[in-house]
Tab-separated table of C-alpha atoms (C1' of nucleotides) in Angstrom:
chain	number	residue	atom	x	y	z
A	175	UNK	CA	9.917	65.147	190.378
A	176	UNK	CA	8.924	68.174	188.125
A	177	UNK	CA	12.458	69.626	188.055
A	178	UNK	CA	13.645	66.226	186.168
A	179	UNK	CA	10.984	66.091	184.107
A	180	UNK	CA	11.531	69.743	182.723
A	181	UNK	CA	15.550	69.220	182.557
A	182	UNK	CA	14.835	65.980	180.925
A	183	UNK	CA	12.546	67.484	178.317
A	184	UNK	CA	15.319	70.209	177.624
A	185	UNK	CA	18.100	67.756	177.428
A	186	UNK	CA	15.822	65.694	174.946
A	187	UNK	CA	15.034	68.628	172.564
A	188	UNK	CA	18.149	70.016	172.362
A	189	UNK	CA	19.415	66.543	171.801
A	190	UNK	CA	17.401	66.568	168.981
A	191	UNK	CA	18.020	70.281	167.472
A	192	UNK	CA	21.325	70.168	168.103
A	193	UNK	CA	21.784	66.450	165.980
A	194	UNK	CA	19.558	68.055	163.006
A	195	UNK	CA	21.371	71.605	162.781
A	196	UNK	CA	24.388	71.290	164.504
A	197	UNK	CA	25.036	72.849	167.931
A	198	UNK	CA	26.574	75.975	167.337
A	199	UNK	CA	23.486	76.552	164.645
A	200	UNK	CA	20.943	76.376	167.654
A	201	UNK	CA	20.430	79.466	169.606
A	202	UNK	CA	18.738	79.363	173.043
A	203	UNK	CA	16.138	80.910	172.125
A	204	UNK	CA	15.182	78.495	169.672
A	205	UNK	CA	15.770	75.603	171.721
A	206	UNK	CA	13.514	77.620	174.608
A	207	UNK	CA	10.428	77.466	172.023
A	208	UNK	CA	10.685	73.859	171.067
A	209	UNK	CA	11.218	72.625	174.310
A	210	UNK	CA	8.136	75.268	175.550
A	211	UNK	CA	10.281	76.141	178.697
A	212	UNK	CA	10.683	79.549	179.635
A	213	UNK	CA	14.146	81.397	178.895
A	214	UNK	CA	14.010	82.304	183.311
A	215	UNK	CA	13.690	78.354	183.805
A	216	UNK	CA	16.205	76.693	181.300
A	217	UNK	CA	18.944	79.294	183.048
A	218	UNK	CA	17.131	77.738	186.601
A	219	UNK	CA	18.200	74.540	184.909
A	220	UNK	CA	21.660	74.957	183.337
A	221	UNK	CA	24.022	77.793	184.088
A	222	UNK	CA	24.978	77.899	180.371
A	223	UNK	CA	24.403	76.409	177.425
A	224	UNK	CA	27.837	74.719	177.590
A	225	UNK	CA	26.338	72.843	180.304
A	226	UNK	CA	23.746	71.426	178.120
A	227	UNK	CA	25.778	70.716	175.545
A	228	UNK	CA	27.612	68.389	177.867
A	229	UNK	CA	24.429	66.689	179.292
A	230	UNK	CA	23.223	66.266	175.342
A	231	UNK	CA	26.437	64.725	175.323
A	232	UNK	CA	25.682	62.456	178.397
A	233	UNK	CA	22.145	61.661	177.372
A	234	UNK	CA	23.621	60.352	174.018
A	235	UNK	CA	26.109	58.116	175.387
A	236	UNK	CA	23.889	56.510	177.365
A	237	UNK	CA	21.831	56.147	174.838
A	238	UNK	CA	24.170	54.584	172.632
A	239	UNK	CA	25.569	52.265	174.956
A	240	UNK	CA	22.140	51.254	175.883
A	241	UNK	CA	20.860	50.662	172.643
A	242	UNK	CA	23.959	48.787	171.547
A	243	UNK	CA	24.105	46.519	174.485
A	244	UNK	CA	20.630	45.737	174.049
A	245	UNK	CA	21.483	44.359	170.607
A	246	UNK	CA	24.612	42.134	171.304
A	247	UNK	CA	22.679	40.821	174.036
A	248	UNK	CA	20.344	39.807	171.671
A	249	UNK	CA	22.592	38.115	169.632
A	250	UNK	CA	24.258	34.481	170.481
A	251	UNK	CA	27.536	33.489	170.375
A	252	UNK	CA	30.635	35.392	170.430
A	253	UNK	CA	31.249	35.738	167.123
A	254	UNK	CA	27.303	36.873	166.576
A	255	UNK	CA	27.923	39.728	169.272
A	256	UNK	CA	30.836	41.084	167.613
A	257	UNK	CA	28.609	41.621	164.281
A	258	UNK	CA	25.202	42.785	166.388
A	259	UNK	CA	27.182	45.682	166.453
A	260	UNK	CA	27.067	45.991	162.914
A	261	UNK	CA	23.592	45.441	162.843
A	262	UNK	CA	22.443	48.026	165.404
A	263	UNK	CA	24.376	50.750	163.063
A	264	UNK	CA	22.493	49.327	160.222
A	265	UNK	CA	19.263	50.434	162.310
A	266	UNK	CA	20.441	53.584	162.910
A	267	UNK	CA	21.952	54.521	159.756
A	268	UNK	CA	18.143	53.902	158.536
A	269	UNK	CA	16.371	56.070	160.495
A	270	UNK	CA	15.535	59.744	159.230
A	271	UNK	CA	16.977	61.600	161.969
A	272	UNK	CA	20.476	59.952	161.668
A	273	UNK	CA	23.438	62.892	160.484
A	274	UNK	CA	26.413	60.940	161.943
A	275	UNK	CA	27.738	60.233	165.000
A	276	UNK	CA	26.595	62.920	167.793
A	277	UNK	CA	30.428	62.539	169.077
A	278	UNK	CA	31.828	62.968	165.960
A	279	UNK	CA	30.078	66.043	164.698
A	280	UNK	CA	30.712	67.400	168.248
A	281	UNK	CA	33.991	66.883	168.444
A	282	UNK	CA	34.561	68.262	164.826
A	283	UNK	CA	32.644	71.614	165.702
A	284	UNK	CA	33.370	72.454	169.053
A	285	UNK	CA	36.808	70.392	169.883
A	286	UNK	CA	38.968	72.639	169.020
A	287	UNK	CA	37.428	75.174	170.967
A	288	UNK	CA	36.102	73.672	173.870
A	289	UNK	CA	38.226	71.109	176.306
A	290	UNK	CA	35.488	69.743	177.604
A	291	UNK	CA	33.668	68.630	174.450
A	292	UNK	CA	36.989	67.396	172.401
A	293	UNK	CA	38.175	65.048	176.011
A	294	UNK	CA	34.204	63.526	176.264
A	295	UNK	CA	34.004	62.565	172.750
A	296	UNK	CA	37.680	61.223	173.079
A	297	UNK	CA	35.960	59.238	176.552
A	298	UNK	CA	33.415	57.952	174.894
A	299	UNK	CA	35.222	56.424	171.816
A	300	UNK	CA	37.546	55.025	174.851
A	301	UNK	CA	35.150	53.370	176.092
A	302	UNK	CA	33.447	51.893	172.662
A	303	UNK	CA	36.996	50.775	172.028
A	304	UNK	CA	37.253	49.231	175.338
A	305	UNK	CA	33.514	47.574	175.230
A	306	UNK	CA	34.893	46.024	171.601
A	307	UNK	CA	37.633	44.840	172.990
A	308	UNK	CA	35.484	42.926	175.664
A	309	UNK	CA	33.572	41.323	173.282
A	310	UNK	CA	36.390	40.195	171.376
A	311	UNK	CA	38.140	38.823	174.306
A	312	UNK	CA	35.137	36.427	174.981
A	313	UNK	CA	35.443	35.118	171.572
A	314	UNK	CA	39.099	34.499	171.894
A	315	UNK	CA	40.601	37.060	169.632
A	316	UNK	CA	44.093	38.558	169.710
A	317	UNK	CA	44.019	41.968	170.947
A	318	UNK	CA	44.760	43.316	167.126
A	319	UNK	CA	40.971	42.589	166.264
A	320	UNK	CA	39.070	45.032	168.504
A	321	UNK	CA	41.066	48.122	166.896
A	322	UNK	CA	40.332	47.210	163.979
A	323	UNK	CA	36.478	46.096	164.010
A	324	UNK	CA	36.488	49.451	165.723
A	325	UNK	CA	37.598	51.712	162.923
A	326	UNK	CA	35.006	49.760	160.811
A	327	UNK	CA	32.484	50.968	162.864
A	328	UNK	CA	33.673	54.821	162.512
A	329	UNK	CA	34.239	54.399	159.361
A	330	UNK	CA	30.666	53.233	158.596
A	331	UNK	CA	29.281	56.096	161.231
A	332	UNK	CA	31.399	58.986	158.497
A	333	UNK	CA	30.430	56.832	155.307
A	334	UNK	CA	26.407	56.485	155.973
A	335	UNK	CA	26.709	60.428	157.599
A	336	UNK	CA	27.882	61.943	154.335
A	337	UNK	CA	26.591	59.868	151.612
A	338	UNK	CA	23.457	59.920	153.102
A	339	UNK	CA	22.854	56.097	152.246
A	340	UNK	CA	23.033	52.935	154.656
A	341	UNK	CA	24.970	50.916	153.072
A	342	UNK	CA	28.055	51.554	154.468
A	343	UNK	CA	26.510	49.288	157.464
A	344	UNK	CA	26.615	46.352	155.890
A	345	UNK	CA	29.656	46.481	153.731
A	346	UNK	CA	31.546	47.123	157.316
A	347	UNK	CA	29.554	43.766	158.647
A	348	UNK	CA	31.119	41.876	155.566
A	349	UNK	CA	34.395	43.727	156.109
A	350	UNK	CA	34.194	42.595	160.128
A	351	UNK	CA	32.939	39.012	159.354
A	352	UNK	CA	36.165	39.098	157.266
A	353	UNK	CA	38.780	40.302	159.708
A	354	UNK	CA	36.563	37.965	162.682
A	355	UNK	CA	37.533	34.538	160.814
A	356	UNK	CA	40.832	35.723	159.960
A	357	UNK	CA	41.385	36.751	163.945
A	358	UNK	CA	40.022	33.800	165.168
A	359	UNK	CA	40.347	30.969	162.602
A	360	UNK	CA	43.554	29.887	163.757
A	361	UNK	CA	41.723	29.560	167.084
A	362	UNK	CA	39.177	27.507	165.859
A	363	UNK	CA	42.113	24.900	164.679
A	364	UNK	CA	40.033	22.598	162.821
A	365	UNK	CA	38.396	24.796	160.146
A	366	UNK	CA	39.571	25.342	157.068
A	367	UNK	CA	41.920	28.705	157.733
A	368	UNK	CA	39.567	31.304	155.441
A	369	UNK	CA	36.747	30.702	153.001
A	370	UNK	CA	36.295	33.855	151.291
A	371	UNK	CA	32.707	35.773	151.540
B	62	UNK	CA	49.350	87.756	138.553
B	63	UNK	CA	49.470	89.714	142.031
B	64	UNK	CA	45.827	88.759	142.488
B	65	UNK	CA	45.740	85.324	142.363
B	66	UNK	CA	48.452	85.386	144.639
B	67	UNK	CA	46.610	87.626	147.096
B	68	UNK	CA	43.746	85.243	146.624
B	69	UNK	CA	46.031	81.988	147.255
B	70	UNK	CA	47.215	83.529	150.182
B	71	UNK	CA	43.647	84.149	151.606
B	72	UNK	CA	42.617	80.297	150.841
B	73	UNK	CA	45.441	78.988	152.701
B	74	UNK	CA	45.812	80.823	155.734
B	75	UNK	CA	41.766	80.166	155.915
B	76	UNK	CA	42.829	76.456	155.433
B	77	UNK	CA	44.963	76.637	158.423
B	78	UNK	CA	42.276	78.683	160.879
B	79	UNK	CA	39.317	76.568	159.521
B	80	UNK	CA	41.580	73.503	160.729
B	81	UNK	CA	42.908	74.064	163.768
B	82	UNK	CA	39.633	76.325	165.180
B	83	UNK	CA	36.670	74.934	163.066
B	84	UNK	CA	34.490	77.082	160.318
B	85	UNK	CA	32.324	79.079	162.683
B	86	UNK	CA	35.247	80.096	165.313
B	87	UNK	CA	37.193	82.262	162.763
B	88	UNK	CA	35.536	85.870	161.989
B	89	UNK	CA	36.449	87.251	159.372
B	90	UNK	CA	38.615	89.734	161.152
B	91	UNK	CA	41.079	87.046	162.358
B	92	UNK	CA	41.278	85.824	158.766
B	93	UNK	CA	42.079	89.004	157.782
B	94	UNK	CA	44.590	89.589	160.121
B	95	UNK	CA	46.553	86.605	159.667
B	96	UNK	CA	46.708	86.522	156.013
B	97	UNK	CA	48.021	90.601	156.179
B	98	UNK	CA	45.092	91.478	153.814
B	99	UNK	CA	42.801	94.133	153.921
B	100	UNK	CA	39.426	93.901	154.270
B	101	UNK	CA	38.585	95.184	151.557
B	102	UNK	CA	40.583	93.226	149.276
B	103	UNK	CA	39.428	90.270	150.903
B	104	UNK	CA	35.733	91.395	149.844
B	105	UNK	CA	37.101	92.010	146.575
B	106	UNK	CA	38.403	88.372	146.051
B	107	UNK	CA	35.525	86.945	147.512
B	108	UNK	CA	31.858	88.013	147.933
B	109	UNK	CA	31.239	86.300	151.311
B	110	UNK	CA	32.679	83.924	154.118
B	111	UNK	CA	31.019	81.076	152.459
B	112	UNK	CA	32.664	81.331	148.585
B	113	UNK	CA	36.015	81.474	151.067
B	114	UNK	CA	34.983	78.017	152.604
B	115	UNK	CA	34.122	76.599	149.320
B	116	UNK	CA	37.483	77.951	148.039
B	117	UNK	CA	39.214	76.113	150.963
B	118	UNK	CA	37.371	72.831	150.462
B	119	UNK	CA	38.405	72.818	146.739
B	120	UNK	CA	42.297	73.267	147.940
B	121	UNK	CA	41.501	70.545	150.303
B	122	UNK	CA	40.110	68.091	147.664
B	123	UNK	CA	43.284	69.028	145.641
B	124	UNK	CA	45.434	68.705	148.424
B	125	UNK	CA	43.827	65.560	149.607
B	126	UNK	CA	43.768	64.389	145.630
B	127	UNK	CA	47.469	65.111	144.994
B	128	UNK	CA	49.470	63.522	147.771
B	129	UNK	CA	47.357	60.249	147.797
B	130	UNK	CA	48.300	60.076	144.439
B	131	UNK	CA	51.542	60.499	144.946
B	132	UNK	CA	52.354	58.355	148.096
B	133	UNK	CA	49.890	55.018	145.841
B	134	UNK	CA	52.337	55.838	142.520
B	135	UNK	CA	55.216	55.481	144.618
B	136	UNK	CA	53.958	52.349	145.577
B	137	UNK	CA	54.743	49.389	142.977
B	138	UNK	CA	52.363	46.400	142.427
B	139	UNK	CA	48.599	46.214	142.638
B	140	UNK	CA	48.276	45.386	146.287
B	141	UNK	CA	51.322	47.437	147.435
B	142	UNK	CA	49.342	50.588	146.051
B	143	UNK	CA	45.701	49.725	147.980
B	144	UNK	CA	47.952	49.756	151.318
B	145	UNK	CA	49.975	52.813	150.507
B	146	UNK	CA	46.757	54.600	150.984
B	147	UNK	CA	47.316	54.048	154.867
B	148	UNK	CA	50.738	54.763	154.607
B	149	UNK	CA	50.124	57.963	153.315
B	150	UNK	CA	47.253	58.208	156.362
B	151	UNK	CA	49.654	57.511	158.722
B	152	UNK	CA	51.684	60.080	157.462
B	153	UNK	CA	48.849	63.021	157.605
B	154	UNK	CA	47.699	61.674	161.048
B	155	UNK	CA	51.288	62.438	162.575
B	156	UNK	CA	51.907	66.430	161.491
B	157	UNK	CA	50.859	68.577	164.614
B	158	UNK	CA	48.029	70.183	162.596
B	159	UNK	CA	46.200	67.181	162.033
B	160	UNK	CA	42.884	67.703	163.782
B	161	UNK	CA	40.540	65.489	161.659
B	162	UNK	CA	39.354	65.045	157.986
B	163	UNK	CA	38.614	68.818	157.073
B	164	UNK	CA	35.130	67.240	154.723
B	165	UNK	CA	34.468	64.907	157.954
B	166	UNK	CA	34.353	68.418	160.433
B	167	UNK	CA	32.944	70.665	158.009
B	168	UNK	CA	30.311	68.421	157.027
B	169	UNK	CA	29.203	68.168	160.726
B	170	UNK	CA	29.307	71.492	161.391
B	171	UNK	CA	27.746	73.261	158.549
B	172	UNK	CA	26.160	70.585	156.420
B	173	UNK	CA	22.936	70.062	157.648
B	174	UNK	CA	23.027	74.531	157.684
B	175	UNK	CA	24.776	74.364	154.021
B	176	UNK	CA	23.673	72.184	151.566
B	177	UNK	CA	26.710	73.394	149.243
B	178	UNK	CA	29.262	71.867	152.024
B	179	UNK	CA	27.006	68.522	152.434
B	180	UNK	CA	27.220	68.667	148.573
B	181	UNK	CA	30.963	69.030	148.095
B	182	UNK	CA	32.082	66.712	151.319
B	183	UNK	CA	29.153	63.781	149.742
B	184	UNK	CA	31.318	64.320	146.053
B	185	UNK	CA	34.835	64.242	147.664
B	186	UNK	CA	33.942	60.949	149.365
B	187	UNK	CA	32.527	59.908	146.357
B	188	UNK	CA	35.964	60.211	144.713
B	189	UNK	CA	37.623	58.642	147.180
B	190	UNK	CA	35.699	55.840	146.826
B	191	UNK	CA	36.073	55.728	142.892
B	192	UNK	CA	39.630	56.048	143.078
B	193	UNK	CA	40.180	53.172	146.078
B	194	UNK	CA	37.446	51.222	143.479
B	195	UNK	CA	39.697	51.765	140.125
B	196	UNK	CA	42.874	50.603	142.481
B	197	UNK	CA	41.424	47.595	143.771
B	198	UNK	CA	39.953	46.917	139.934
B	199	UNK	CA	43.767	47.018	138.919
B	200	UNK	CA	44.341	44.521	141.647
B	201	UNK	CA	41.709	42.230	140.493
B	202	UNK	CA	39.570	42.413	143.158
B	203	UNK	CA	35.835	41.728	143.340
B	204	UNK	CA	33.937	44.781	143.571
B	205	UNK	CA	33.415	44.504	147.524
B	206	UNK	CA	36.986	45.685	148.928
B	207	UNK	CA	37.000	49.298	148.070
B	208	UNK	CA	34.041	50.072	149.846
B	209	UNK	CA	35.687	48.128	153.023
B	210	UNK	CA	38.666	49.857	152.382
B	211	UNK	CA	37.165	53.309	152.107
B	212	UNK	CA	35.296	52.780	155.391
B	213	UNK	CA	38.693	51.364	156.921
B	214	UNK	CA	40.260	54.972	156.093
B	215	UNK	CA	37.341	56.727	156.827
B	216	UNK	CA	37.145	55.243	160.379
B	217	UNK	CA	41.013	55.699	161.060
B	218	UNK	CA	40.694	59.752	160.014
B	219	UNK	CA	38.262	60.127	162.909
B	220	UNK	CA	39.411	57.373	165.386
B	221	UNK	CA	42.852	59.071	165.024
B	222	UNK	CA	41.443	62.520	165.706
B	223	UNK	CA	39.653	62.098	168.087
B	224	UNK	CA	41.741	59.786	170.035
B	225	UNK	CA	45.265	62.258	169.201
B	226	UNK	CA	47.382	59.482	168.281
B	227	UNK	CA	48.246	58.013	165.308
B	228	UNK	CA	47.992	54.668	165.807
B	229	UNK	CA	44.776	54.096	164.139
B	230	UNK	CA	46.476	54.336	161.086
B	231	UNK	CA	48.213	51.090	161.896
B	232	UNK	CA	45.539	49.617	162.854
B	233	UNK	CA	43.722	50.194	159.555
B	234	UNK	CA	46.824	48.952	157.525
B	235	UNK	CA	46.922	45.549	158.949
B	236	UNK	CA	42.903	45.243	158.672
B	237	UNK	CA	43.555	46.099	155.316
B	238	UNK	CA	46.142	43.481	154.701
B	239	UNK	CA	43.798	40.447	155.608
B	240	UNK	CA	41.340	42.263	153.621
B	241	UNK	CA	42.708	42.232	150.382
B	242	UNK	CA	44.590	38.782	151.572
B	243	UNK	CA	40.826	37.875	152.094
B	244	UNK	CA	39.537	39.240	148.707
B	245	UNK	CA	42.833	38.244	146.433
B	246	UNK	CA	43.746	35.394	147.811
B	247	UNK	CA	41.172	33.394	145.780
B	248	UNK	CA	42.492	35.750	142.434
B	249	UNK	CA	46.324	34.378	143.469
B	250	UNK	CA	44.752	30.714	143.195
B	251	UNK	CA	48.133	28.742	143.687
B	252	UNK	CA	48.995	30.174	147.081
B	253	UNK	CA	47.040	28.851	150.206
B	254	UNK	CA	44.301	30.709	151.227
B	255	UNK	CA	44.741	32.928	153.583
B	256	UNK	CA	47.894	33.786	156.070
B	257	UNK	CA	47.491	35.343	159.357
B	258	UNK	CA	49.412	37.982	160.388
C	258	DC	C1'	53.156	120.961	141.110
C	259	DG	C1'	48.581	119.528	141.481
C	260	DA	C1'	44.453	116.650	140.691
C	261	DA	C1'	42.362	112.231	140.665
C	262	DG	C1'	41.938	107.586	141.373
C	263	DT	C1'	43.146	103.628	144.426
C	264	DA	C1'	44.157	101.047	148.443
C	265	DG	C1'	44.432	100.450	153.418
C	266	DA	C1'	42.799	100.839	158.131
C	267	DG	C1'	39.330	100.518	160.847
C	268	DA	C1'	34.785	102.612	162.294
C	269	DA	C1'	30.080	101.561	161.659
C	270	DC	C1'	25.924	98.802	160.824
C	271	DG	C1'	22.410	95.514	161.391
C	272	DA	C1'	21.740	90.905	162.879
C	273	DT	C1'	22.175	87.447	166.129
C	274	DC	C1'	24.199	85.248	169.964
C	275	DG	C1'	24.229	83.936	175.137
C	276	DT	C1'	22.669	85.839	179.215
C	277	DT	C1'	20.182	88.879	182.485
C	278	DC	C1'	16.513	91.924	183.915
C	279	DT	C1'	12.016	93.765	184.318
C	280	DC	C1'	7.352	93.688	184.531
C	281	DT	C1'	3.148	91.505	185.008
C	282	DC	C1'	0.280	87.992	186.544
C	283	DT	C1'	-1.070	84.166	189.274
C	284	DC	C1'	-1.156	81.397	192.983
C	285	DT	C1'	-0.955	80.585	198.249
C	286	DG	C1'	-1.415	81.320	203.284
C	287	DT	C1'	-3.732	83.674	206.875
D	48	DA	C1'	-9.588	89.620	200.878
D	49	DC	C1'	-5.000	90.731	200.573
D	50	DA	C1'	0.148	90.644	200.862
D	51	DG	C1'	4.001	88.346	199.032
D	52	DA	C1'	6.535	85.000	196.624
D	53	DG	C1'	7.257	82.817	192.324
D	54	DA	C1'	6.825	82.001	187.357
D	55	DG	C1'	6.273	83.371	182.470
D	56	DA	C1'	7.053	86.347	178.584
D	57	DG	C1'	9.924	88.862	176.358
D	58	DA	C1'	12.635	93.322	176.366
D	59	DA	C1'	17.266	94.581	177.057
D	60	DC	C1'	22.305	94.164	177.205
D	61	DG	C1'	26.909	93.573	175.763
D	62	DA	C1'	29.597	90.908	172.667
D	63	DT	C1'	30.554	89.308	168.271
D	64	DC	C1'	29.465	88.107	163.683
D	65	DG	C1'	29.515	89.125	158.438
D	66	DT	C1'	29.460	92.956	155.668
D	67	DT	C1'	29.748	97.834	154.148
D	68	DC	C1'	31.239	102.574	154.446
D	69	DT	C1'	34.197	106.387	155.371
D	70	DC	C1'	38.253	108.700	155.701
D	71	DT	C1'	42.954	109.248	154.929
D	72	DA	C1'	47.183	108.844	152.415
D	73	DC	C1'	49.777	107.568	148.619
D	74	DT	C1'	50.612	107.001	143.809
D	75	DT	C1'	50.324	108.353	139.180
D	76	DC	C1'	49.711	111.124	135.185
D	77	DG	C1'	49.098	115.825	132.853
DNA sequence: CGAAGTAGAGAACGATCGTTCTCTCTCTGT
DNA sequence: ACAGAGAGAGAACGATCGTTCTCTACTTCG
């Protein structure tokens, strides 16, 4: 279909514009020129730019879940696929175009102001909690784990964002690795109960 | 001095707006209103919107700054003071107004547009991180917990905001606690090695 | 009492935003 | 070949932004 292909190439570039500038810093216009749509057709599209803030919105949670599946899958073992998803932020953080986290920054400009925006970004951290929590079930954790290997992985999304360094991605993997033998070396009855680093 | 006061006045009502609407949201005609000034005067305190944000920022930093350092000297003992730091989170995270990390949200929405905001919310983290670094040097610690500290309060400021409880806070504290358990317990060498729970 | 300087209120300005409208041109069907 | 529908480009519109200007009224000093 043409249709999808154009609203697919609008989504994409605003995606983009929006993640380098910041939404409310990217005018229609400007996003009409780099996506080389007309201004008649992106209104044919979307009835507001609203609207395409929420399908950026849905084009980046898919895209995050995707890629992050893709690397626990990768991994093996339980314990591995609880720190693949340290690893895929370490891949991120890396790349030029990373600013943060998409939800985040969204949330912090346009939440307060827009329902919509604020209760998606609150959806899709839901749902990144709940996908945690999954993992951590099949290794035989105690519920207490997922939180917290959760708010490691925010907390490396805000540290990498602002000091504009990596790092943070692999200090959280030593910080998880930590809190993952503490969870489940009780479980694991025979090991010694910690060995530190 | 009636101007300073008039110029105090300005910064904090601009605090509140900036918090509870975002940056961009708040003209300054609203400001104006709700801190009772005229226009004029406010022109005459500050050149432009964006000395007014950096104004705000600074009484956030201080702000920030001075009741951390109150609720960790309260605190007694080394590793008592490293977990009063989420205390003092959980604490913030519960007043009605609490809608985020003000460096977090303005970062995302005007640092990639304002390299003075990217500046200031990169050298307020920075601090953060030196002070969590000089507590955990008091405690002994290797030079790996702050960071996984910093990132475990970084990630409860934004899993707490966006999520509108403050339960993340919690969360954090007890990550914490096997954390430094993890990183001390070798330091403390007569006690066994590590404790769940 | 009267003149002059100051402060307040808000109108005004240019820019820019999201959105719509108009005008022109190009295809298509008969 | 020609009428008509549709698309593209961008002008136009109303709203709102940050900022400046104007006008009025009050205070203060000779």
């Amino acid at each position: 279909m043409d249709i999808s292909e154009v609203r697919h190439r609008i989504v994409a570039t605003a995606d983009e514009l929006y993640n380098a500038k910041g939404i409310q810093s990217v005018g229609m216009d400007e996003l009409r020129t780099a996506a080389g749509v007309s201004l008649k057709k992106l209104y044919q599209e979307f009835p507001s730019k609203s609207s395409i803030v929420m399908a950026v919105l849905e084009r980046r949670h898919e895209s995050w879940t995707d890629g992050l599946d893709a690397a626990v899958r990768q991994a093996s073992g339980p314990r591995a696929k609880l720190l693949a998803i340290f690893d895929y932020l370490a891949g991120w953080f890396c790349q030029d175009s990373f600013r943060g986290c998409g939800f985040i920054n969204s949330f912090a400009e346009l939440g307060a102001v827009s329902p919509e925006v604020a209760e998606y970004a609150r959806k899709h951290k839901e749902s990144f909690q709940e996908y945690v929590a999954g993992l951590a079930g099949d290794a035989g954790a105690p519920p207490y784990l997922a939180p917290q290997l959760s708010i490691l992985a925010e907390g490396a999304q805000t540290t990498a964002a602002i000091a504009g360094s990596p790092e943070a991605a692999g200090q959280a993997r030593q910080a998880a690795e930590v809190l993952i033998q503490a969870a489940l070396g009780r479980v694991a009855s025979t090991v010694p109960a910690a060995v530190v680093q």
